[in-house]
């Protein structure tokens, strides 16, 4: 009997060892690019946990690898912890949105000029966190509220002000954090007044367009570069009282990393320069609508710009 | 931290109340439906030796499927909200009740049944007056196991819009806000413990005859 | 004179969380080679007394000596290996074969395999289980009686000087129990072990014991031969205990030896002859069936040693009855 | 579905191996903790009731919440996941260890000690083999539930098959969800099967059953 136990243990140990070997083997394989140069510096790349951020995180990682860096990917982090991970040094950079930096991280008042917002966040980030904002993208992935076109027409809702008036007839599909985040519903309430929705339910962010499509809700939170918005079925409400600042994309990177390896700036900026709204929506759509893997889509796009 | 949690709770007491109600509602519904399916099925299995093996095996395999997977996979078919969550949770709750009903009936001393039949009871009377009361303690144990699992797993239903206390956990994770998480997590644990305690009390009452 | 195997010196036992003593102030000596039965109702302290001998329970006060040495000074495991221990529930190890069960202690004592195998076979023969059929079986493949036989064999594996038996036949049906009792008597005769045997069954106690120890409320009420107890109960309790047995039952436990009148070896009477161990019950039956008024008692090897008459049987029976009433 | 498999089998394999790694490592740690705890508390009725109630309450905390509670302590990734899985497993494993040892008939223990067997001998040769079927049953249940709960660990970036499920949910993409389900269920099924065969052998051994020759 004792023999049998040790047999079981042995089996577990062996299988564990095998797993370890394979896992480490695989990750190191994918990390080392085909043209590793003399500098074997490892950069830890992060991203948030939604499609666009994943694609961008992967895209920047590919650019660094192409330039001969080793990249350790820590993609798919929760939006709420990614900033702290960066400060802690768990990651070295991640793609962030200027508006999010302004409202959520710095908790400043909203501003509406892209340049102004960028200047403010980059100055304050450097001073407060020793973090550097690289060049921002042309793409602007603002927050928004999206409705099914039919419902919007039915209640004649075009702007968020209209929505506020008809809120009691509207079913809202939230994803939890929007109700709590300072640049989410609380910000809207401050500017537009309270929203007494007929119904409010939480759904995973990934299924919100399905929920709208299946008429389980009328209204959802949107990001303006989402692939689904390319469809005619949905309409984004106009933020007529300007709650939301512009949300341009830029990698935020730790100061010491940039100082040690200044050329990283150019490598990443070159990628950001290619990102306009059309491109980002197209990339998102490849993943969310055509159901391809984000790393594949990123690689494909990178091959066209390198 | 606890104070902050309580402050948040008081601020959102309406939402909390609704979430608790929805959580209880969905758990109770799942338990009720699975009880109504599993008990008759278990009885039937205990009397039909040949099928019992395959039925019980099938449900044991179903039980192996992670609850998250059941939930996510039910969604494209059954849509979002209450129905798929109920479906997933019911599937999760059936096996313990089924298996315990089965063994509860199987464990009854055949002499007792022989006596009852000898006294002139018909099959229906034996079932109601003898078999069900004797199997009840084990059936309730199964119900207890199911209840714990259902109450804990009902939090996952938040992902597909079924509401409940999972909303707090879900939001708490998204926000990385421990206050909100604490409210959700602790409430579910409390709910589960309360259920356990009350079902144990019921079980105690039902098994009175076993003590002196 | 036989040595003293076990001696109790003012032994008492009080369980934790109770105010009453389970056993109070027991003093006694048990000589080597004797078969002692301890008789009492449940709660009388009989099992406690027994289990203090192999230190399953520790005495609260007093001292128990094993061949003159205090058992507290002996290494507990080595000491227990010298004692055979048999309990009502048998306690065979369910995951070991009969052979492995019996061989447990010899194996620990590092006997060589051959010796163990031989020992196991001999013991199985002794308890009337053909080794070939039973060696490889597991306990659950045995009947209750067979299990207890294996238990007995296991207890004797390392040839202990002393056997402790706690109601070993309590859960066994009447007929099997009779057989086991007789086999046990035979084994004891053959091997001359010292046996302490706890039982609540009066006839079993009287049938098996050279001497019977009657326990009540933690105290020894009487410690004497079966005949001594029946003819002179020490007190009311003992009298009542044996009175619950009817006369015929009592005759079953009385042996020819205990009431016979000694006679000269040269008797040429052609009367019916019985052995010294024959029960008075059988002799009475003989008188009633054959219209005879005496039998001769014969000891194998020594010839006729005594005589029992109808009158005498009546007297001894009445004596027992009057004294116990 | 098949196209998805053909295209991404390498990624799926990595996730499967990650899952295996999570499950194996947390099971080993769980066992190393649970068996001594079980043995320690099995001696006292009071202690075992108290400890099991405590583990029972912990067990009833939803996994999603427990994962996030431990985030500050262990950080993102596998560490937290393993900690949570180990904590959950304690309930099942400790409970079964305690039951396993307490279910041994008292007469067997008494007979063993009465014969003069040492505690060490009693533990390894008598008690452990007799308690083994129930302990193995606990290990089996713990393994299956660990495989299930480990899918949720993807939320805290611990990898594993849950990534397929959550990504599928994020992309709202059925093949991914299906493969996640199939792989995790298959893993659980195989583990269940494998451990069941060990268990059957242990039961056979503990009960003393041989092929055929019952009386």
PDB file of C-alpha atoms in Angstrom, chain B:
ATOM      1  CA  UNK B   1     -11.744  48.401   6.003  1.00  0.00           C
ATOM      2  CA  UNK B   2     -14.825  46.853   7.610  1.00  0.00           C
ATOM      3  CA  UNK B   3     -16.078  50.334   8.458  1.00  0.00           C
ATOM      4  CA  UNK B   4     -15.597  51.502   4.898  1.00  0.00           C
ATOM      5  CA  UNK B   5     -17.437  48.451   3.690  1.00  0.00           C
ATOM      6  CA  UNK B   6     -20.327  49.185   5.978  1.00  0.00           C
ATOM      7  CA  UNK B   7     -20.393  52.807   4.859  1.00  0.00           C
ATOM      8  CA  UNK B   8     -20.551  51.695   1.234  1.00  0.00           C
ATOM      9  CA  UNK B   9     -23.215  49.186   2.131  1.00  0.00           C
ATOM     10  CA  UNK B  10     -25.404  51.797   3.804  1.00  0.00           C
ATOM     11  CA  UNK B  11     -25.011  54.067   0.811  1.00  0.00           C
ATOM     12  CA  UNK B  12     -26.108  51.304  -1.540  1.00  0.00           C
ATOM     13  CA  UNK B  13     -28.538  49.556   0.728  1.00  0.00           C
ATOM     14  CA  UNK B  14     -31.308  49.395  -1.882  1.00  0.00           C
ATOM     15  CA  UNK B  15     -29.020  47.770  -4.399  1.00  0.00           C
ATOM     16  CA  UNK B  16     -27.746  45.405  -1.742  1.00  0.00           C
ATOM     17  CA  UNK B  17     -31.209  44.414  -0.629  1.00  0.00           C
ATOM     18  CA  UNK B  18     -32.206  43.686  -4.194  1.00  0.00           C
ATOM     19  CA  UNK B  19     -29.030  41.695  -4.823  1.00  0.00           C
ATOM     20  CA  UNK B  20     -29.611  39.563  -1.728  1.00  0.00           C
ATOM     21  CA  UNK B  21     -33.190  38.942  -2.773  1.00  0.00           C
ATOM     22  CA  UNK B  22     -32.199  37.999  -6.297  1.00  0.00           C
ATOM     23  CA  UNK B  23     -29.448  35.739  -4.949  1.00  0.00           C
ATOM     24  CA  UNK B  24     -31.862  33.952  -2.623  1.00  0.00           C
ATOM     25  CA  UNK B  25     -34.498  33.767  -5.302  1.00  0.00           C
ATOM     26  CA  UNK B  26     -32.229  32.219  -7.904  1.00  0.00           C
ATOM     27  CA  UNK B  27     -30.667  29.783  -5.424  1.00  0.00           C
ATOM     28  CA  UNK B  28     -34.035  28.721  -4.058  1.00  0.00           C
ATOM     29  CA  UNK B  29     -35.453  28.284  -7.532  1.00  0.00           C
ATOM     30  CA  UNK B  30     -32.490  26.161  -8.593  1.00  0.00           C
ATOM     31  CA  UNK B  31     -32.714  24.062  -5.443  1.00  0.00           C
ATOM     32  CA  UNK B  32     -36.465  23.613  -5.766  1.00  0.00           C
ATOM     33  CA  UNK B  33     -36.267  22.594  -9.407  1.00  0.00           C
ATOM     34  CA  UNK B  34     -33.397  20.198  -8.819  1.00  0.00           C
ATOM     35  CA  UNK B  35     -35.138  18.745  -5.763  1.00  0.00           C
ATOM     36  CA  UNK B  36     -38.233  18.077  -7.825  1.00  0.00           C
ATOM     37  CA  UNK B  37     -36.183  16.433 -10.545  1.00  0.00           C
ATOM     38  CA  UNK B  38     -33.608  14.618  -8.452  1.00  0.00           C
ATOM     39  CA  UNK B  39     -35.792  13.023  -5.765  1.00  0.00           C
ATOM     40  CA  UNK B  40     -38.226  11.225  -8.088  1.00  0.00           C
ATOM     41  CA  UNK B  41     -35.341  10.310 -10.377  1.00  0.00           C
ATOM     42  CA  UNK B  42     -33.377   8.960  -7.417  1.00  0.00           C
ATOM     43  CA  UNK B  43     -36.339   6.901  -6.217  1.00  0.00           C
ATOM     44  CA  UNK B  44     -36.888   5.565  -9.685  1.00  0.00           C
ATOM     45  CA  UNK B  45     -33.207   4.666  -9.997  1.00  0.00           C
ATOM     46  CA  UNK B  46     -33.214   2.861  -6.669  1.00  0.00           C
ATOM     47  CA  UNK B  47     -36.016   0.616  -7.933  1.00  0.00           C
ATOM     48  CA  UNK B  48     -34.575   0.016 -11.383  1.00  0.00           C
ATOM     49  CA  UNK B  49     -31.154  -1.449 -10.845  1.00  0.00           C
ATOM     50  CA  UNK B  50     -30.294  -1.697 -14.510  1.00  0.00           C
ATOM     51  CA  UNK B  51     -30.767   1.973 -15.435  1.00  0.00           C
ATOM     52  CA  UNK B  52     -29.538   3.452 -12.191  1.00  0.00           C
ATOM     53  CA  UNK B  53     -25.923   2.896 -13.045  1.00  0.00           C
ATOM     54  CA  UNK B  54     -26.040   4.843 -16.291  1.00  0.00           C
ATOM     55  CA  UNK B  55     -28.263   7.650 -14.983  1.00  0.00           C
ATOM     56  CA  UNK B  56     -26.096   8.249 -11.943  1.00  0.00           C
ATOM     57  CA  UNK B  57     -22.941   8.035 -14.023  1.00  0.00           C
ATOM     58  CA  UNK B  58     -24.293  10.546 -16.501  1.00  0.00           C
ATOM     59  CA  UNK B  59     -25.009  13.055 -13.753  1.00  0.00           C
ATOM     60  CA  UNK B  60     -21.653  12.464 -12.122  1.00  0.00           C
ATOM     61  CA  UNK B  61     -20.018  13.351 -15.412  1.00  0.00           C
ATOM     62  CA  UNK B  62     -22.215  16.429 -15.772  1.00  0.00           C
ATOM     63  CA  UNK B  63     -21.128  17.445 -12.318  1.00  0.00           C
ATOM     64  CA  UNK B  64     -17.495  17.305 -13.350  1.00  0.00           C
ATOM     65  CA  UNK B  65     -18.020  20.133 -15.855  1.00  0.00           C
ATOM     66  CA  UNK B  66     -16.816  23.308 -14.126  1.00  0.00           C
ATOM     67  CA  UNK B  67     -19.759  25.501 -13.192  1.00  0.00           C
ATOM     68  CA  UNK B  68     -18.227  28.464 -14.963  1.00  0.00           C
ATOM     69  CA  UNK B  69     -18.189  26.454 -18.163  1.00  0.00           C
ATOM     70  CA  UNK B  70     -21.813  25.374 -17.771  1.00  0.00           C
ATOM     71  CA  UNK B  71     -22.813  28.977 -17.275  1.00  0.00           C
ATOM     72  CA  UNK B  72     -20.854  30.329 -20.199  1.00  0.00           C
ATOM     73  CA  UNK B  73     -21.955  27.567 -22.493  1.00  0.00           C
ATOM     74  CA  UNK B  74     -25.607  27.870 -21.546  1.00  0.00           C
ATOM     75  CA  UNK B  75     -25.580  31.522 -22.529  1.00  0.00           C
ATOM     76  CA  UNK B  76     -25.468  31.309 -26.325  1.00  0.00           C
ATOM     77  CA  UNK B  77     -28.236  28.730 -26.235  1.00  0.00           C
ATOM     78  CA  UNK B  78     -30.496  30.017 -23.501  1.00  0.00           C
ATOM     79  CA  UNK B  79     -29.574  33.686 -23.700  1.00  0.00           C
ATOM     80  CA  UNK B  80     -28.694  35.850 -20.742  1.00  0.00           C
ATOM     81  CA  UNK B  81     -30.171  36.444 -17.327  1.00  0.00           C
ATOM     82  CA  UNK B  82     -32.260  34.291 -15.049  1.00  0.00           C
ATOM     83  CA  UNK B  83     -33.002  31.279 -17.252  1.00  0.00           C
ATOM     84  CA  UNK B  84     -29.477  30.141 -18.178  1.00  0.00           C
ATOM     85  CA  UNK B  85     -28.305  30.799 -14.634  1.00  0.00           C
ATOM     86  CA  UNK B  86     -31.160  28.694 -13.295  1.00  0.00           C
ATOM     87  CA  UNK B  87     -30.309  25.987 -15.789  1.00  0.00           C
ATOM     88  CA  UNK B  88     -26.633  25.914 -14.860  1.00  0.00           C
ATOM     89  CA  UNK B  89     -27.281  25.960 -11.135  1.00  0.00           C
ATOM     90  CA  UNK B  90     -29.936  23.268 -11.396  1.00  0.00           C
ATOM     91  CA  UNK B  91     -27.532  21.058 -13.252  1.00  0.00           C
ATOM     92  CA  UNK B  92     -25.025  21.655 -10.495  1.00  0.00           C
ATOM     93  CA  UNK B  93     -27.520  20.905  -7.714  1.00  0.00           C
ATOM     94  CA  UNK B  94     -29.027  17.683  -9.057  1.00  0.00           C
ATOM     95  CA  UNK B  95     -26.191  15.165  -8.548  1.00  0.00           C
ATOM     96  CA  UNK B  96     -25.787  15.399  -4.745  1.00  0.00           C
ATOM     97  CA  UNK B  97     -29.552  15.140  -4.163  1.00  0.00           C
ATOM     98  CA  UNK B  98     -29.906  12.391  -6.731  1.00  0.00           C
ATOM     99  CA  UNK B  99     -27.112  10.271  -5.358  1.00  0.00           C
ATOM    100  CA  UNK B 100     -28.204  10.694  -1.768  1.00  0.00           C
ATOM    101  CA  UNK B 101     -31.820   9.899  -2.568  1.00  0.00           C
ATOM    102  CA  UNK B 102     -30.654   6.804  -4.359  1.00  0.00           C
ATOM    103  CA  UNK B 103     -28.502   5.584  -1.503  1.00  0.00           C
ATOM    104  CA  UNK B 104     -31.119   6.650   1.053  1.00  0.00           C
ATOM    105  CA  UNK B 105     -33.611   4.301  -0.556  1.00  0.00           C
ATOM    106  CA  UNK B 106     -31.031   1.618  -1.104  1.00  0.00           C
ATOM    107  CA  UNK B 107     -30.008   1.663   2.562  1.00  0.00           C
ATOM    108  CA  UNK B 108     -33.458   0.846   3.877  1.00  0.00           C
ATOM    109  CA  UNK B 109     -33.502  -2.520   5.597  1.00  0.00           C
ATOM    110  CA  UNK B 110     -35.462  -4.885   3.341  1.00  0.00           C
ATOM    111  CA  UNK B 111     -37.052  -6.445   6.425  1.00  0.00           C
ATOM    112  CA  UNK B 112     -38.774  -3.185   7.238  1.00  0.00           C
ATOM    113  CA  UNK B 113     -40.347  -3.166   3.792  1.00  0.00           C
ATOM    114  CA  UNK B 114     -41.266  -6.822   4.114  1.00  0.00           C
ATOM    115  CA  UNK B 115     -42.973  -6.072   7.423  1.00  0.00           C
ATOM    116  CA  UNK B 116     -44.849  -3.147   5.931  1.00  0.00           C
ATOM    117  CA  UNK B 117     -46.015  -5.223   3.002  1.00  0.00           C
ATOM    118  CA  UNK B 118     -46.923  -8.019   5.357  1.00  0.00           C
ATOM    119  CA  UNK B 119     -49.071  -5.606   7.348  1.00  0.00           C
ATOM    120  CA  UNK B 120     -51.019  -4.964   4.189  1.00  0.00           C
ATOM    121  CA  UNK B 121     -49.663  -1.598   3.062  1.00  0.00           C
ATOM    122  CA  UNK B 122     -49.723  -1.012  -0.675  1.00  0.00           C
ATOM    123  CA  UNK B 123     -46.732   0.330  -2.605  1.00  0.00           C
ATOM    124  CA  UNK B 124     -47.863   3.957  -2.400  1.00  0.00           C
ATOM    125  CA  UNK B 125     -48.447   3.784   1.314  1.00  0.00           C
ATOM    126  CA  UNK B 126     -45.060   2.130   1.874  1.00  0.00           C
ATOM    127  CA  UNK B 127     -43.381   4.868  -0.151  1.00  0.00           C
ATOM    128  CA  UNK B 128     -45.032   7.704   1.757  1.00  0.00           C
ATOM    129  CA  UNK B 129     -45.154   6.257   5.255  1.00  0.00           C
ATOM    130  CA  UNK B 130     -41.990   4.190   5.393  1.00  0.00           C
ATOM    131  CA  UNK B 131     -39.470   4.764   2.631  1.00  0.00           C
ATOM    132  CA  UNK B 132     -39.476   8.539   2.295  1.00  0.00           C
ATOM    133  CA  UNK B 133     -39.224   9.191   6.045  1.00  0.00           C
ATOM    134  CA  UNK B 134     -36.400   6.684   6.370  1.00  0.00           C
ATOM    135  CA  UNK B 135     -34.480   8.091   3.403  1.00  0.00           C
ATOM    136  CA  UNK B 136     -35.118  11.702   4.421  1.00  0.00           C
ATOM    137  CA  UNK B 137     -31.941  12.251   6.485  1.00  0.00           C
ATOM    138  CA  UNK B 138     -29.719  11.310   3.564  1.00  0.00           C
ATOM    139  CA  UNK B 139     -31.819  13.278   1.084  1.00  0.00           C
ATOM    140  CA  UNK B 140     -31.439  16.328   3.294  1.00  0.00           C
ATOM    141  CA  UNK B 141     -27.685  15.825   3.473  1.00  0.00           C
ATOM    142  CA  UNK B 142     -27.671  15.909  -0.307  1.00  0.00           C
ATOM    143  CA  UNK B 143     -29.777  19.047  -0.294  1.00  0.00           C
ATOM    144  CA  UNK B 144     -27.303  20.670   2.085  1.00  0.00           C
ATOM    145  CA  UNK B 145     -24.360  19.903  -0.172  1.00  0.00           C
ATOM    146  CA  UNK B 146     -26.279  21.225  -3.162  1.00  0.00           C
ATOM    147  CA  UNK B 147     -27.319  24.374  -1.315  1.00  0.00           C
ATOM    148  CA  UNK B 148     -23.739  25.272  -0.405  1.00  0.00           C
ATOM    149  CA  UNK B 149     -22.601  24.787  -3.967  1.00  0.00           C
ATOM    150  CA  UNK B 150     -25.517  26.623  -5.521  1.00  0.00           C
ATOM    151  CA  UNK B 151     -25.234  29.636  -3.234  1.00  0.00           C
ATOM    152  CA  UNK B 152     -21.511  29.958  -3.906  1.00  0.00           C
ATOM    153  CA  UNK B 153     -21.809  29.376  -7.646  1.00  0.00           C
ATOM    154  CA  UNK B 154     -24.728  31.756  -8.068  1.00  0.00           C
ATOM    155  CA  UNK B 155     -22.135  34.548  -7.873  1.00  0.00           C
ATOM    156  CA  UNK B 156     -20.820  33.489 -11.256  1.00  0.00           C
ATOM    157  CA  UNK B 157     -24.259  34.114 -12.712  1.00  0.00           C
ATOM    158  CA  UNK B 158     -23.473  37.826 -12.567  1.00  0.00           C
ATOM    159  CA  UNK B 159     -21.359  37.449 -15.660  1.00  0.00           C
ATOM    160  CA  UNK B 160     -24.446  36.766 -17.702  1.00  0.00           C
ATOM    161  CA  UNK B 161     -26.714  39.365 -16.189  1.00  0.00           C
ATOM    162  CA  UNK B 162     -28.591  37.258 -13.663  1.00  0.00           C
ATOM    163  CA  UNK B 163     -27.798  39.690 -10.834  1.00  0.00           C
ATOM    164  CA  UNK B 164     -27.401  38.648  -7.222  1.00  0.00           C
ATOM    165  CA  UNK B 165     -24.532  39.189  -4.825  1.00  0.00           C
ATOM    166  CA  UNK B 166     -22.095  38.341  -7.589  1.00  0.00           C
ATOM    167  CA  UNK B 167     -22.691  41.885  -8.858  1.00  0.00           C
ATOM    168  CA  UNK B 168     -20.788  43.221  -5.875  1.00  0.00           C
ATOM    169  CA  UNK B 169     -17.936  40.774  -6.317  1.00  0.00           C
ATOM    170  CA  UNK B 170     -17.852  41.438 -10.035  1.00  0.00           C
ATOM    171  CA  UNK B 171     -17.795  45.210  -9.595  1.00  0.00           C
ATOM    172  CA  UNK B 172     -15.305  44.915  -6.751  1.00  0.00           C
ATOM    173  CA  UNK B 173     -12.915  42.975  -8.936  1.00  0.00           C
ATOM    174  CA  UNK B 174     -13.313  45.391 -11.860  1.00  0.00           C
ATOM    175  CA  UNK B 175     -12.627  48.329  -9.566  1.00  0.00           C
ATOM    176  CA  UNK B 176     -10.054  46.508  -7.451  1.00  0.00           C
ATOM    177  CA  UNK B 177     -12.149  47.760  -4.554  1.00  0.00           C
ATOM    178  CA  UNK B 178     -11.919  45.535  -1.497  1.00  0.00           C
ATOM    179  CA  UNK B 179     -14.858  47.265   0.219  1.00  0.00           C
ATOM    180  CA  UNK B 180     -17.271  46.117  -2.436  1.00  0.00           C
ATOM    181  CA  UNK B 181     -15.671  42.697  -2.625  1.00  0.00           C
ATOM    182  CA  UNK B 182     -15.979  42.193   1.112  1.00  0.00           C
ATOM    183  CA  UNK B 183     -19.679  42.965   1.007  1.00  0.00           C
ATOM    184  CA  UNK B 184     -20.280  40.465  -1.769  1.00  0.00           C
ATOM    185  CA  UNK B 185     -18.009  37.702  -0.527  1.00  0.00           C
ATOM    186  CA  UNK B 186     -18.999  37.867   3.111  1.00  0.00           C
ATOM    187  CA  UNK B 187     -22.698  38.045   2.342  1.00  0.00           C
ATOM    188  CA  UNK B 188     -22.513  34.913   0.232  1.00  0.00           C
ATOM    189  CA  UNK B 189     -20.542  33.093   2.920  1.00  0.00           C
ATOM    190  CA  UNK B 190     -23.051  34.211   5.544  1.00  0.00           C
ATOM    191  CA  UNK B 191     -25.979  33.139   3.399  1.00  0.00           C
ATOM    192  CA  UNK B 192     -24.380  29.776   2.890  1.00  0.00           C
ATOM    193  CA  UNK B 193     -23.677  29.291   6.591  1.00  0.00           C
ATOM    194  CA  UNK B 194     -27.236  30.289   7.523  1.00  0.00           C
ATOM    195  CA  UNK B 195     -28.623  27.829   5.017  1.00  0.00           C
ATOM    196  CA  UNK B 196     -26.362  25.117   6.337  1.00  0.00           C
ATOM    197  CA  UNK B 197     -27.401  25.792   9.928  1.00  0.00           C
ATOM    198  CA  UNK B 198     -31.106  25.843   9.187  1.00  0.00           C
ATOM    199  CA  UNK B 199     -30.980  22.723   7.037  1.00  0.00           C
ATOM    200  CA  UNK B 200     -29.021  20.980   9.770  1.00  0.00           C
ATOM    201  CA  UNK B 201     -31.765  21.958  12.201  1.00  0.00           C
ATOM    202  CA  UNK B 202     -34.399  20.523   9.887  1.00  0.00           C
ATOM    203  CA  UNK B 203     -32.356  17.378   9.544  1.00  0.00           C
ATOM    204  CA  UNK B 204     -32.120  17.163  13.322  1.00  0.00           C
ATOM    205  CA  UNK B 205     -35.886  17.298  13.582  1.00  0.00           C
ATOM    206  CA  UNK B 206     -36.362  14.684  10.913  1.00  0.00           C
ATOM    207  CA  UNK B 207     -33.927  12.267  12.528  1.00  0.00           C
ATOM    208  CA  UNK B 208     -35.339  12.585  16.034  1.00  0.00           C
ATOM    209  CA  UNK B 209     -36.281   8.938  16.049  1.00  0.00           C
ATOM    210  CA  UNK B 210     -32.667   7.935  15.698  1.00  0.00           C
ATOM    211  CA  UNK B 211     -31.748   9.320  19.095  1.00  0.00           C
ATOM    212  CA  UNK B 212     -32.829   8.176  22.502  1.00  0.00           C
TER     213      UNK B 212
END
